[in-house]
Structure formats: C-alpha cells, structure tokens
XYZ file of C-alpha atoms in Angstrom:
213
model
C 27.205 -19.807 -2.735
C 30.555 -19.434 -4.490
C 31.005 -15.743 -3.750
C 29.358 -15.090 -0.394
C 31.321 -15.011 2.831
C 30.619 -18.093 4.932
C 28.391 -17.592 7.960
C 30.784 -19.215 10.399
C 33.741 -17.344 8.923
C 31.878 -14.099 9.558
C 30.768 -15.095 13.056
C 33.758 -17.031 14.408
C 36.705 -15.254 12.784
C 35.487 -11.694 12.282
C 33.102 -11.700 15.272
C 30.349 -10.057 13.228
C 26.696 -10.914 12.707
C 23.989 -9.696 10.343
C 20.752 -8.818 12.171
C 17.476 -8.632 10.246
C 15.564 -5.367 10.571
C 12.777 -5.631 7.953
C 11.530 -8.221 5.495
C 8.976 -7.926 2.691
C 7.760 -10.973 0.763
C 5.360 -11.257 -2.196
C 4.000 -14.711 -3.004
C 2.487 -15.046 -6.468
C 2.112 -18.819 -6.501
C 2.426 -21.394 -3.701
C 5.456 -23.682 -3.773
C 4.473 -27.298 -3.182
C 6.301 -30.328 -1.884
C 8.823 -31.700 -4.430
C 8.662 -28.592 -6.635
C 12.058 -27.871 -8.163
C 12.888 -24.213 -7.717
C 15.829 -21.944 -8.408
C 16.676 -19.164 -5.952
C 18.636 -16.053 -6.852
C 19.926 -13.738 -4.141
C 22.012 -10.580 -4.281
C 22.810 -7.380 -2.428
C 22.345 -3.751 -3.307
C 25.117 -1.276 -2.557
C 24.950 -0.579 1.163
C 24.780 2.838 2.772
C 25.311 3.824 6.377
C 24.043 1.068 8.646
C 21.700 -0.459 6.037
C 22.563 -3.652 4.142
C 19.785 -4.514 1.612
C 19.410 -8.025 0.193
C 16.967 -9.407 -2.387
C 15.679 -12.830 -3.436
C 13.737 -14.317 -6.342
C 12.283 -17.827 -6.391
C 11.794 -19.310 -9.864
C 9.441 -22.197 -10.668
C 9.004 -23.313 -14.298
C 10.753 -20.122 -15.480
C 8.248 -17.977 -13.579
C 8.972 -15.738 -10.603
C 6.728 -17.124 -7.856
C 8.208 -15.291 -4.841
C 10.033 -11.990 -4.467
C 11.611 -10.908 -1.203
C 13.381 -7.813 0.047
C 15.259 -7.628 3.346
C 17.093 -4.911 5.238
C 19.896 -6.063 7.506
C 22.186 -4.432 10.020
C 25.691 -5.599 10.891
C 26.953 -5.666 14.477
C 30.098 -6.584 16.334
C 29.118 -9.591 18.459
C 31.386 -8.699 21.376
C 30.798 -4.953 21.646
C 27.231 -4.990 20.179
C 28.188 -1.881 18.209
C 26.784 -1.240 14.718
C 29.239 -1.732 11.843
C 28.732 0.810 9.049
C 28.933 -0.100 5.367
C 32.190 1.820 4.836
C 33.746 -0.217 7.656
C 33.029 -3.623 6.088
C 34.258 -4.990 2.761
C 31.332 -6.214 0.666
C 33.588 -7.329 -2.169
C 32.758 -10.983 -1.562
C 29.021 -10.477 -2.100
C 27.073 -10.262 -5.396
C 25.918 -6.656 -5.973
C 23.063 -5.865 -8.356
C 19.913 -3.794 -8.810
C 17.242 -2.959 -6.291
C 14.300 -5.386 -6.555
C 11.020 -3.549 -7.115
C 8.112 -4.755 -4.976
C 4.363 -4.192 -5.406
C 3.674 -3.783 -1.688
C 5.086 -1.329 0.877
C 8.450 -2.302 2.323
C 7.506 -1.200 5.827
C 4.888 -2.386 8.294
C 2.531 0.498 9.005
C -0.131 -0.548 11.471
C -2.987 2.016 11.557
C -3.420 3.598 14.965
C -7.154 2.845 15.104
C -6.759 -0.949 14.728
C -8.013 -2.977 17.693
C -6.031 -6.011 18.813
C -6.825 -9.049 20.921
C -4.330 -10.968 23.003
C -4.326 -14.441 21.410
C -1.308 -16.343 22.693
C 1.499 -16.450 25.242
C 4.569 -18.559 24.536
C 7.968 -19.072 26.130
C 11.141 -19.039 24.057
C 12.507 -22.594 23.953
C 16.107 -23.516 23.303
C 15.308 -25.136 19.933
C 14.241 -21.714 18.600
C 17.583 -20.039 19.429
C 20.220 -19.441 16.761
C 23.967 -18.840 16.875
C 23.390 -15.228 17.968
C 21.567 -16.312 21.135
C 18.070 -15.138 20.150
C 15.044 -16.453 18.217
C 16.032 -16.967 14.609
C 14.262 -14.550 12.246
C 12.808 -17.477 10.256
C 10.767 -18.596 13.291
C 8.643 -15.451 13.551
C 6.551 -15.716 10.335
C 5.364 -19.214 11.298
C 4.787 -18.239 14.928
C 2.605 -15.244 13.982
C 0.911 -16.909 11.006
C -0.286 -19.774 13.215
C -2.475 -17.499 15.375
C -4.637 -16.331 12.441
C -8.073 -18.032 12.694
C -9.229 -20.283 9.830
C -5.849 -19.842 8.180
C -6.346 -23.159 6.382
C -8.886 -21.356 4.170
C -6.336 -18.847 2.853
C -3.142 -18.689 0.850
C -0.597 -16.023 1.763
C -0.033 -13.333 -0.855
C 2.368 -11.179 1.158
C 4.297 -10.945 4.395
C 5.717 -7.754 5.828
C 7.840 -8.028 8.979
C 9.544 -5.466 11.202
C 11.941 -6.844 13.790
C 11.998 -4.433 16.723
C 13.844 -6.239 19.526
C 15.317 -9.683 20.071
C 13.789 -12.524 22.083
C 16.197 -14.652 24.112
C 15.977 -18.078 25.718
C 13.373 -18.064 28.517
C 11.644 -14.829 27.450
C 7.838 -14.874 27.489
C 6.231 -13.547 24.292
C 2.654 -12.237 24.126
C 1.030 -12.163 20.677
C -1.733 -9.756 19.636
C -3.909 -10.088 16.521
C -6.333 -7.827 14.663
C -9.522 -8.942 12.962
C -9.231 -9.924 9.293
C -9.591 -6.617 7.482
C -10.053 -5.349 3.950
C -6.648 -4.891 2.303
C -7.311 -1.439 0.833
C -4.200 -0.470 -1.181
C -1.714 -2.460 0.860
C -1.974 -5.687 -1.171
C -4.316 -5.583 -4.160
C -4.123 -9.369 -4.660
C -5.307 -10.125 -1.114
C -8.901 -10.596 0.028
C -8.024 -9.863 3.652
C -5.092 -8.690 5.704
C -4.161 -9.451 9.288
C -2.008 -7.296 11.544
C -0.026 -9.088 14.236
C 2.529 -7.975 16.790
C 4.353 -9.501 19.727
C 5.683 -8.086 22.980
C 8.105 -9.136 25.676
C 6.898 -7.451 28.840
C 6.255 -3.834 27.848
C 8.630 -3.889 24.859
C 7.536 -4.460 21.260
C 9.215 -7.527 19.753
C 7.976 -7.926 16.154
C 5.283 -6.362 13.942
C 3.811 -8.108 10.897
C 1.195 -7.814 8.188
C -0.111 -10.828 6.251
C -1.968 -10.583 2.944
C -4.484 -13.448 2.608
C -6.389 -14.788 -0.415
C -9.247 -17.280 -0.109
C -8.514 -20.706 -1.546
C-alpha cells in the first residue's frame, strides 16, 4: 500500500492500465466471514511484456491461499503493449517467484466434451474503469454454473483471459462434466473445465479443482 503506484495515478495521469492474462490460485483452507487475515503481495522482476505478481493470504500464521498472476501493461489511448524496459517498476515491491503446486496455465484436453449451460449479457455494473468486465467477476460467473457446487469446496482456480467482454456483449458459457483430477490438482476430488465465448471468439478459459465437503 505504501510503495505501490496508485491505480488512478497510473490510469489518469500516465494513461496506462494493467490487463490480466493468467491467474492461478491454490486454496488450502476456506476463509470464513469475520476471519482476520493478512495479505502479502509482491512482484517478480518483469521481462518483455510479462509482469508477474504474487499473493499470500495468512490466517492464524498459516498460508491458506497462494495466488500467481501474469499481467500485461497497455497504453489506454493507443492500445499498444508497454514493455517492461519502458516502464519504471521502482515503486513496486520486488521479491521471489512464488512456487505453486498446480500448473500455471489452463490446458483443456482436446477430447473433453462441453455443454452449453448459460447465456448472459454484460451489464453496466460488471464494467470497470477500463470499459470491460472486471477480471474479478469471471471466477464467480463461471463457478456458479457448476452443478451441485454447494457440495464442494474449491481447492484451485486456474484462469486464462483470452479477450475482453464489453458492455452489451452476449457471453455463452460451456461446461464439462465433473472429471477425475489426475495430476492437475492432487488435493481435488473432481475438476471442472469451463470456458466462455462472445460470438465465435473465446473469452475466458478456466479450471476448478473441487473437494467434497
């Protein structure tokens, strides 16, 4: 908080915006209402067009969530990518790479069958300062289509953001059956693959690790 560049300073003065490309989350223990947690976040040294960022959530001196994210930086007006050697990261905390126990990329097997489960229109309340659906909306939107989800806790989330969804776009969501996790997430009982499309274009891909309650 003390060292990071403010969001509005970045957006309004420098006319830049960070765009999320991938996100990987491991959940070791659910966080409940009124739990007091500490959150640590830091960056790794950036290369090319890739800006990594990591997070740890601490509850009772135990790491209960780890997260890894890969961001890109763009010029809002020109929509051009800003490379790491073109942007001063001196105001951000730089530290180690956070090791994860699950793959950091969504890899949906080619032989998986999907069913169309929902169609939704992008409402204005879902739009952020960049004019598209905020990245925090997608996990909830895709998680909600999994059947009998109330019987599971999430052990992992793996997201790949392919293209943006703007106000008024119509999103179609496709879901696999609940499958055996194999080596993807050894703590999960099942995994679900989900993706969304806008017209013929892929929007987001996701994998959820699920453990029976």
